[in-house]
mmCIF file of C-alpha atoms and ligand atoms in Angstrom:
data_model
loop_
_atom_site.group_PDB
_atom_site.id
_atom_site.type_symbol
_atom_site.label_atom_id
_atom_site.label_comp_id
_atom_site.label_asym_id
_atom_site.label_seq_id
_atom_site.Cartn_x
_atom_site.Cartn_y
_atom_site.Cartn_z
ATOM 1 C CA MET A 1 -0.076 -0.059 0.674
ATOM 2 C CA SER A 2 1.266 3.278 -0.981
ATOM 3 C CA ALA A 3 -0.166 6.804 -0.235
ATOM 4 C CA GLY A 4 -2.355 8.563 -2.202
ATOM 5 C CA ARG A 5 -2.138 5.130 -3.990
ATOM 6 C CA GLU A 6 -6.310 4.886 -5.940
ATOM 7 C CA VAL A 7 -8.097 2.005 -5.267
ATOM 8 C CA LEU A 8 -11.229 1.546 -6.627
ATOM 9 C CA VAL A 9 -13.749 -1.045 -5.306
ATOM 10 C CA VAL A 10 -15.812 -2.289 -9.269
ATOM 11 C CA THR A 11 -19.226 -4.642 -8.270
ATOM 12 C CA GLY A 12 -18.835 -7.182 -10.564
ATOM 13 C CA GLY A 13 -16.135 -6.900 -12.050
ATOM 14 C CA THR A 14 -15.085 -10.077 -12.866
ATOM 15 C CA ARG A 15 -17.148 -10.419 -16.357
ATOM 16 C CA GLY A 16 -18.856 -7.895 -19.072
ATOM 17 C CA ILE A 17 -19.035 -4.057 -18.485
ATOM 18 C CA GLY A 18 -17.300 -5.087 -14.877
ATOM 19 C CA ALA A 19 -14.776 -6.801 -16.016
ATOM 20 C CA ALA A 20 -13.488 -4.122 -19.313
ATOM 21 C CA VAL A 21 -13.896 -0.877 -15.512
ATOM 22 C CA THR A 22 -11.573 -3.332 -13.766
ATOM 23 C CA ARG A 23 -9.486 -3.635 -17.277
ATOM 24 C CA ALA A 24 -9.109 0.006 -17.537
ATOM 25 C CA ALA A 25 -8.672 1.598 -14.567
ATOM 26 C CA HIS A 26 -5.498 -0.864 -13.903
ATOM 27 C CA ALA A 27 -4.317 0.079 -16.803
ATOM 28 C CA ARG A 28 -4.876 3.804 -16.389
ATOM 29 C CA GLY A 29 -2.886 2.878 -12.681
ATOM 30 C CA TYR A 30 -6.182 2.094 -10.478
ATOM 31 C CA ALA A 31 -5.613 -0.905 -7.519
ATOM 32 C CA VAL A 32 -8.630 -2.427 -8.281
ATOM 33 C CA CYS A 33 -10.483 -5.009 -6.095
ATOM 34 C CA ALA A 34 -13.300 -6.756 -8.697
ATOM 35 C CA GLY A 35 -16.787 -8.051 -6.687
ATOM 36 C CA TYR A 36 -18.502 -11.435 -7.641
ATOM 37 C CA ALA A 37 -21.833 -12.717 -6.600
ATOM 38 C CA SER A 38 -20.955 -16.772 -7.788
ATOM 39 C CA ASP A 39 -19.452 -17.456 -10.863
ATOM 40 C CA ASP A 40 -15.504 -18.922 -9.785
ATOM 41 C CA ALA A 41 -14.440 -19.808 -13.400
ATOM 42 C CA SER A 42 -14.895 -15.802 -14.087
ATOM 43 C CA ALA A 43 -13.127 -14.697 -11.104
ATOM 44 C CA ASP A 44 -10.977 -16.962 -11.722
ATOM 45 C CA ARG A 45 -10.427 -16.125 -15.074
ATOM 46 C CA LEU A 46 -10.084 -12.383 -14.030
ATOM 47 C CA ARG A 47 -7.127 -13.430 -11.607
ATOM 48 C CA ALA A 48 -5.162 -15.536 -13.484
ATOM 49 C CA GLU A 49 -5.286 -12.096 -16.624
ATOM 50 C CA LEU A 50 -5.028 -9.221 -14.707
ATOM 51 C CA PRO A 51 -2.679 -10.425 -10.832
ATOM 52 C CA GLY A 52 -2.329 -7.481 -8.656
ATOM 53 C CA VAL A 53 -6.445 -7.197 -8.820
ATOM 54 C CA VAL A 54 -7.750 -8.728 -5.679
ATOM 55 C CA VAL A 55 -11.693 -10.345 -6.259
ATOM 56 C CA VAL A 56 -13.826 -11.145 -4.523
ATOM 57 C CA ARG A 57 -16.659 -13.618 -3.426
ATOM 58 C CA ALA A 58 -19.696 -10.432 -1.906
ATOM 59 C CA ASP A 59 -22.846 -10.392 -2.941
ATOM 60 C CA VAL A 60 -24.445 -6.381 -2.767
ATOM 61 C CA ALA A 61 -27.843 -7.087 -1.611
ATOM 62 C CA ASP A 62 -26.369 -8.485 1.504
ATOM 63 C CA PRO A 63 -24.580 -5.640 4.393
ATOM 64 C CA ALA A 64 -23.018 -7.664 6.316
ATOM 65 C CA SER A 65 -21.083 -8.960 2.190
ATOM 66 C CA VAL A 66 -20.863 -5.436 1.362
ATOM 67 C CA ALA A 67 -18.805 -5.001 4.624
ATOM 68 C CA ALA A 68 -16.373 -8.221 4.050
ATOM 69 C CA LEU A 69 -15.534 -6.550 0.311
ATOM 70 C CA PHE A 70 -13.852 -3.369 1.498
ATOM 71 C CA ASP A 71 -13.030 -4.308 3.959
ATOM 72 C CA ALA A 72 -11.087 -7.273 2.426
ATOM 73 C CA ALA A 73 -9.925 -4.322 -0.485
ATOM 74 C CA GLU A 74 -8.074 -2.132 2.635
ATOM 75 C CA ALA A 75 -6.877 -5.722 3.798
ATOM 76 C CA ALA A 76 -5.425 -5.543 0.192
ATOM 77 C CA LEU A 77 -4.910 -2.341 -0.998
ATOM 78 C CA GLY A 78 -5.496 0.369 1.347
ATOM 79 C CA PRO A 79 -8.164 2.673 1.569
ATOM 80 C CA VAL A 80 -10.798 2.757 0.069
ATOM 81 C CA THR A 81 -10.926 5.607 -2.087
ATOM 82 C CA ALA A 82 -13.536 5.462 -5.513
ATOM 83 C CA LEU A 83 -16.699 2.851 -6.570
ATOM 84 C CA VAL A 84 -18.214 1.452 -9.600
ATOM 85 C CA ASN A 85 -21.567 0.274 -8.822
ATOM 86 C CA ASN A 86 -22.262 -1.808 -11.324
ATOM 87 C CA ALA A 87 -22.900 -5.192 -10.212
ATOM 88 C CA GLY A 88 -26.275 -5.839 -11.964
ATOM 89 C CA ILE A 89 -29.401 -8.879 -13.075
ATOM 90 C CA PRO A 90 -31.902 -8.186 -15.697
ATOM 91 C CA GLY A 91 -34.097 -10.685 -13.859
ATOM 92 C CA ARG A 92 -36.216 -13.370 -17.101
ATOM 93 C CA LEU A 93 -37.921 -11.573 -19.813
ATOM 94 C CA GLY A 94 -41.880 -11.750 -20.213
ATOM 95 C CA ARG A 95 -44.942 -9.684 -19.959
ATOM 96 C CA HIS A 96 -45.249 -7.733 -16.038
ATOM 97 C CA VAL A 97 -48.213 -9.668 -15.942
ATOM 98 C CA ASP A 98 -46.307 -12.864 -15.744
ATOM 99 C CA ALA A 99 -43.358 -12.347 -13.289
ATOM 100 C CA PRO A 100 -43.465 -13.739 -10.363
ATOM 101 C CA VAL A 101 -42.641 -11.915 -7.329
ATOM 102 C CA GLU A 102 -38.948 -13.460 -5.835
ATOM 103 C CA MET A 103 -37.522 -12.435 -9.142
ATOM 104 C CA LEU A 104 -39.329 -8.996 -9.219
ATOM 105 C CA ARG A 105 -38.197 -8.668 -5.499
ATOM 106 C CA ARG A 106 -34.187 -9.839 -6.523
ATOM 107 C CA VAL A 107 -33.627 -7.555 -8.999
ATOM 108 C CA LEU A 108 -35.156 -5.157 -6.797
ATOM 109 C CA ASP A 109 -32.557 -6.148 -4.123
ATOM 110 C CA VAL A 110 -29.783 -5.994 -6.619
ATOM 111 C CA ASN A 111 -30.359 -3.539 -8.164
ATOM 112 C CA VAL A 112 -31.164 -1.066 -6.590
ATOM 113 C CA LEU A 113 -29.818 -1.721 -2.534
ATOM 114 C CA GLY A 114 -27.004 -3.232 -3.849
ATOM 115 C CA THR A 115 -26.065 -0.008 -5.613
ATOM 116 C CA MET A 116 -27.489 2.155 -2.551
ATOM 117 C CA LEU A 117 -25.541 -0.031 0.181
ATOM 118 C CA CYS A 118 -22.497 -0.350 -1.574
ATOM 119 C CA ALA A 119 -22.497 3.843 -1.480
ATOM 120 C CA ARG A 120 -23.446 3.781 2.289
ATOM 121 C CA GLU A 121 -19.988 1.726 3.075
ATOM 122 C CA ALA A 122 -18.203 3.636 1.221
ATOM 123 C CA LEU A 123 -19.611 7.188 2.325
ATOM 124 C CA ARG A 124 -19.554 5.632 6.217
ATOM 125 C CA ARG A 125 -15.735 5.441 5.388
ATOM 126 C CA TRP A 126 -15.086 8.385 3.299
ATOM 127 C CA GLU A 127 -16.200 10.613 6.331
ATOM 128 C CA ALA A 128 -15.394 8.159 8.949
ATOM 129 C CA ARG A 129 -11.239 9.219 7.579
ATOM 130 C CA GLY A 130 -12.493 12.936 6.397
ATOM 131 C CA THR A 131 -11.782 12.338 3.110
ATOM 132 C CA ALA A 132 -13.612 12.849 -0.497
ATOM 133 C CA GLY A 133 -14.277 10.262 -2.883
ATOM 134 C CA ARG A 134 -16.236 9.239 -6.000
ATOM 135 C CA ILE A 135 -19.333 5.879 -7.066
ATOM 136 C CA VAL A 136 -19.787 5.742 -11.119
ATOM 137 C CA ASN A 137 -23.258 3.780 -11.145
ATOM 138 C CA VAL A 138 -24.256 1.321 -13.200
ATOM 139 C CA SER A 139 -28.417 2.372 -14.528
ATOM 140 C CA SER A 140 -29.639 1.660 -18.122
ATOM 141 C CA ARG A 141 -31.403 3.094 -21.001
ATOM 142 C CA ALA A 142 -34.541 1.518 -20.227
ATOM 143 C CA ALA A 143 -34.491 3.257 -16.850
ATOM 144 C CA ALA A 144 -36.283 5.566 -19.835
ATOM 145 C CA LEU A 145 -37.286 3.910 -22.247
ATOM 146 C CA GLY A 146 -39.224 1.899 -19.778
ATOM 147 C CA SER A 147 -38.688 -2.240 -21.673
ATOM 148 C CA PRO A 148 -41.791 -2.533 -22.408
ATOM 149 C CA GLY A 149 -42.524 -6.529 -23.008
ATOM 150 C CA GLU A 150 -39.736 -6.963 -22.170
ATOM 151 C CA TYR A 151 -39.067 -6.727 -18.163
ATOM 152 C CA VAL A 152 -40.437 -3.009 -16.919
ATOM 153 C CA HIS A 153 -39.106 -5.003 -13.161
ATOM 154 C CA TYR A 154 -35.751 -3.851 -14.457
ATOM 155 C CA ALA A 155 -36.280 -0.318 -16.327
ATOM 156 C CA ALA A 156 -38.141 0.349 -12.977
ATOM 157 C CA SER A 157 -34.840 -0.653 -11.018
ATOM 158 C CA LYS A 158 -32.404 1.431 -13.227
ATOM 159 C CA ALA A 159 -34.710 4.549 -12.959
ATOM 160 C CA ALA A 160 -34.505 4.288 -9.459
ATOM 161 C CA VAL A 161 -30.448 4.193 -9.163
ATOM 162 C CA GLU A 162 -30.405 7.815 -11.207
ATOM 163 C CA THR A 163 -32.356 9.416 -9.098
ATOM 164 C CA PHE A 164 -30.182 7.851 -6.079
ATOM 165 C CA THR A 165 -27.455 9.145 -7.994
ATOM 166 C CA VAL A 166 -29.161 12.520 -8.168
ATOM 167 C CA GLY A 167 -30.096 13.247 -4.506
ATOM 168 C CA LEU A 168 -27.273 11.102 -3.108
ATOM 169 C CA ALA A 169 -24.181 13.634 -5.553
ATOM 170 C CA LYS A 170 -26.144 16.881 -3.807
ATOM 171 C CA GLU A 171 -26.444 15.161 -0.998
ATOM 172 C CA VAL A 172 -22.440 14.701 0.239
ATOM 173 C CA GLY A 173 -21.275 17.430 -3.012
ATOM 174 C CA ALA A 174 -20.867 19.799 0.418
ATOM 175 C CA ALA A 175 -17.969 17.359 1.138
ATOM 176 C CA GLY A 176 -16.461 16.781 -2.195
ATOM 177 C CA VAL A 177 -18.039 13.482 -3.074
ATOM 178 C CA ARG A 178 -18.488 13.372 -6.951
ATOM 179 C CA VAL A 179 -21.192 11.160 -7.717
ATOM 180 C CA ASN A 180 -22.256 9.990 -11.378
ATOM 181 C CA CYS A 181 -23.787 7.687 -13.730
ATOM 182 C CA VAL A 182 -23.446 5.919 -16.932
ATOM 183 C CA ALA A 183 -26.595 4.417 -18.559
ATOM 184 C CA PRO A 184 -25.249 2.130 -21.626
ATOM 185 C CA GLY A 185 -27.880 0.704 -23.935
ATOM 186 C CA THR A 186 -27.716 -2.369 -24.944
ATOM 187 C CA ILE A 187 -24.350 -3.368 -25.008
ATOM 188 C CA ARG A 188 -22.427 -7.055 -25.738
ATOM 189 C CA THR A 189 -22.327 -9.249 -22.311
ATOM 190 C CA ASP A 190 -23.378 -12.212 -21.439
ATOM 191 C CA ILE A 191 -26.423 -10.770 -19.031
ATOM 192 C CA HIS A 192 -28.901 -10.896 -22.595
ATOM 193 C CA ALA A 193 -28.692 -15.141 -22.052
ATOM 194 C CA ALA A 194 -29.388 -14.669 -18.375
ATOM 195 C CA ALA A 195 -32.572 -12.647 -19.195
ATOM 196 C CA GLY A 196 -33.283 -15.109 -22.001
ATOM 197 C CA ASP A 197 -31.777 -13.494 -25.392
ATOM 198 C CA ALA A 198 -28.988 -14.116 -26.359
ATOM 199 C CA THR A 199 -29.934 -12.857 -29.008
ATOM 200 C CA ARG A 200 -31.204 -9.960 -28.425
ATOM 201 C CA PRO A 201 -28.074 -7.012 -28.642
ATOM 202 C CA ASP A 202 -28.745 -8.222 -32.399
ATOM 203 C CA ARG A 203 -31.973 -7.861 -32.335
ATOM 204 C CA VAL A 204 -32.464 -4.742 -31.004
ATOM 205 C CA ALA A 205 -29.459 -2.948 -33.114
ATOM 206 C CA ALA A 206 -32.024 -2.108 -36.067
ATOM 207 C CA ARG A 207 -33.388 0.387 -33.797
ATOM 208 C CA VAL A 208 -29.939 1.640 -33.199
ATOM 209 C CA PRO A 209 -29.328 5.547 -34.149
ATOM 210 C CA LEU A 210 -25.682 4.142 -33.842
ATOM 211 C CA GLY A 211 -26.135 1.425 -35.632
ATOM 212 C CA ARG A 212 -24.909 -1.773 -33.463
ATOM 213 C CA PRO A 213 -24.541 -2.663 -29.976
ATOM 214 C CA GLY A 214 -21.462 -1.250 -27.944
ATOM 215 C CA GLU A 215 -19.280 -2.739 -26.362
ATOM 216 C CA PRO A 216 -18.158 -3.305 -22.841
ATOM 217 C CA GLU A 217 -14.178 -1.075 -23.505
ATOM 218 C CA GLU A 218 -17.449 1.511 -24.702
ATOM 219 C CA ILE A 219 -18.525 2.179 -20.869
ATOM 220 C CA ALA A 220 -15.934 1.057 -19.419
ATOM 221 C CA ALA A 221 -13.969 4.620 -21.145
ATOM 222 C CA ALA A 222 -17.433 6.539 -19.996
ATOM 223 C CA VAL A 223 -17.310 5.037 -16.377
ATOM 224 C CA VAL A 224 -12.935 5.684 -15.777
ATOM 225 C CA TRP A 225 -13.191 9.107 -17.085
ATOM 226 C CA LEU A 226 -16.100 9.701 -14.437
ATOM 227 C CA LEU A 227 -14.091 8.567 -12.310
ATOM 228 C CA SER A 228 -10.708 10.826 -13.580
ATOM 229 C CA ASP A 229 -10.061 14.356 -12.736
ATOM 230 C CA GLU A 230 -11.110 15.111 -15.671
ATOM 231 C CA ALA A 231 -14.507 15.133 -14.820
ATOM 232 C CA SER A 232 -13.731 17.128 -11.492
ATOM 233 C CA TYR A 233 -16.380 19.600 -12.459
ATOM 234 C CA VAL A 234 -19.453 16.565 -13.364
ATOM 235 C CA THR A 235 -22.164 15.188 -10.336
ATOM 236 C CA GLY A 236 -25.387 13.995 -10.124
ATOM 237 C CA ALA A 237 -24.760 13.449 -14.338
ATOM 238 C CA VAL A 238 -26.283 10.838 -16.033
ATOM 239 C CA LEU A 239 -24.415 9.784 -18.810
ATOM 240 C CA GLN A 240 -25.993 8.065 -21.647
ATOM 241 C CA ALA A 241 -23.821 5.189 -23.936
ATOM 242 C CA GLY A 242 -26.649 3.159 -26.145
ATOM 243 C CA GLY A 243 -25.624 4.726 -29.364
ATOM 244 C CA GLY A 244 -27.874 7.631 -30.257
ATOM 245 C CA LEU A 245 -30.438 5.014 -28.335
HETATM 246 P P1 LIG B 301 -23.122 -9.302 -16.570
HETATM 247 O O1 LIG B 301 -22.005 -9.800 -17.542
HETATM 248 O O2 LIG B 301 -24.301 -10.708 -16.194
HETATM 249 O O3 LIG B 301 -22.093 -9.660 -15.211
HETATM 250 C C1 LIG B 301 -22.815 -9.304 -14.179
HETATM 251 C C2 LIG B 301 -21.630 -9.097 -13.612
HETATM 252 O O4 LIG B 301 -23.012 -8.628 -11.859
HETATM 253 C C3 LIG B 301 -21.464 -9.541 -12.922
HETATM 254 O O5 LIG B 301 -19.687 -9.894 -12.514
HETATM 255 C C4 LIG B 301 -21.676 -10.566 -11.805
HETATM 256 O O6 LIG B 301 -21.306 -11.670 -10.899
HETATM 257 C C5 LIG B 301 -22.482 -10.031 -11.152
HETATM 258 N N1 LIG B 301 -23.383 -9.543 -9.982
HETATM 259 C C6 LIG B 301 -24.595 -10.194 -9.777
HETATM 260 N N2 LIG B 301 -25.307 -10.102 -9.198
HETATM 261 C C7 LIG B 301 -24.936 -9.956 -9.168
HETATM 262 C C8 LIG B 301 -24.797 -9.509 -6.853
HETATM 263 N N3 LIG B 301 -25.979 -10.296 -6.496
HETATM 264 N N4 LIG B 301 -23.348 -9.662 -6.116
HETATM 265 C C9 LIG B 301 -22.931 -9.407 -7.002
HETATM 266 N N5 LIG B 301 -22.228 -9.157 -7.690
HETATM 267 C C10 LIG B 301 -23.536 -9.503 -8.345
HETATM 268 O O7 LIG B 301 -24.329 -8.078 -16.425
HETATM 269 P P2 LIG B 301 -23.631 -6.927 -17.570
HETATM 270 O O8 LIG B 301 -23.871 -6.400 -19.099
HETATM 271 O O9 LIG B 301 -22.090 -6.835 -17.874
HETATM 272 O O10 LIG B 301 -24.086 -5.785 -17.324
HETATM 273 C C11 LIG B 301 -23.031 -4.466 -15.694
HETATM 274 C C12 LIG B 301 -23.862 -3.872 -15.595
HETATM 275 O O11 LIG B 301 -24.454 -2.986 -16.717
HETATM 276 C C13 LIG B 301 -25.330 -4.546 -14.844
HETATM 277 O O12 LIG B 301 -25.959 -3.782 -14.155
HETATM 278 C C14 LIG B 301 -26.624 -4.315 -15.942
HETATM 279 O O13 LIG B 301 -27.814 -4.183 -15.605
HETATM 280 C C15 LIG B 301 -26.361 -2.699 -17.127
HETATM 281 N N6 LIG B 301 -26.671 -3.374 -17.994
HETATM 282 C C16 LIG B 301 -26.101 -3.572 -19.009
HETATM 283 C C17 LIG B 301 -27.175 -3.368 -19.829
HETATM 284 C C18 LIG B 301 -26.484 -4.453 -21.321
HETATM 285 O O14 LIG B 301 -26.577 -4.419 -22.290
HETATM 286 N N7 LIG B 301 -25.641 -5.679 -20.688
HETATM 287 C C19 LIG B 301 -27.262 -2.426 -20.637
HETATM 288 C C20 LIG B 301 -27.866 -1.371 -19.852
HETATM 289 C C21 LIG B 301 -27.263 -1.443 -18.183
HETATM 290 P P3 LIG B 301 -21.554 -13.003 -11.246
HETATM 291 O O15 LIG B 301 -19.963 -13.321 -12.353
HETATM 292 O O16 LIG B 301 -20.847 -14.315 -10.002
HETATM 293 O O17 LIG B 301 -22.589 -13.332 -11.951
#
């Protein structure tokens, strides 16, 4: 651990967009702790690829697990200075009338409560130390578009993430903490297969003004910019990264 080092926690940092954030931040000199939920194989691949990255299994929807994630990051890397709330799940594609309550509860727990718990954990540590920090949340263009017939519950959970960003940025601005959000459009990751349609990115490409799905690296670039001092006067922003959608 060295004084002044940037230490970043990325939730869901072992696959998809989160892994791209882990790689981009690592390349820029951040010490990175990547959290994940249960996919040990992806976690092991990231460990092998980036031995300097600390990889921790931790459920963002569980407060004790969130505290353990930050404890593990700080034990290995030093005080956390930045957080990317990337972990998220879509539930299953389908009409809301058919949505099981267990699925709805889990999507809200992970996407909304998880984002809130991780932000609270970071803020508590920064407040106790009298330091500032930066948070970037990951929402979705679904928050504005609503995703009818697909996953309105997911869209609503991401709208909550955006409102949380706006309010929290105002609440903690005086402490020098910046809170921003990136709202990706359709990005090529395994999340679509998890929702029940691996072909979704190509299916929706025709609706996207730029004519194609995005790549995880294109979202990671927006995230690391918001984390950086180049965005020093940006807070409470929701940066649309949806190819025009
Ligand atoms: P992904 O490929 O499915 O990866 C999700 C990551 O989040 C995995 O590392 C997963 O861990 C982790 N995760 C899931 N539930 C968790 C929990 N309870 N606690 C801790 N970690 C958990 O997803 P992605 O496409 O990269 O999406 C990343 C973020 O971008 C999500 O918030 C998603 O809603 C948002 N987003 C994605 C798209 C898109 O088109 N891909 C568009 C808009 C917004 P495991 O590996 O252990 O499962």
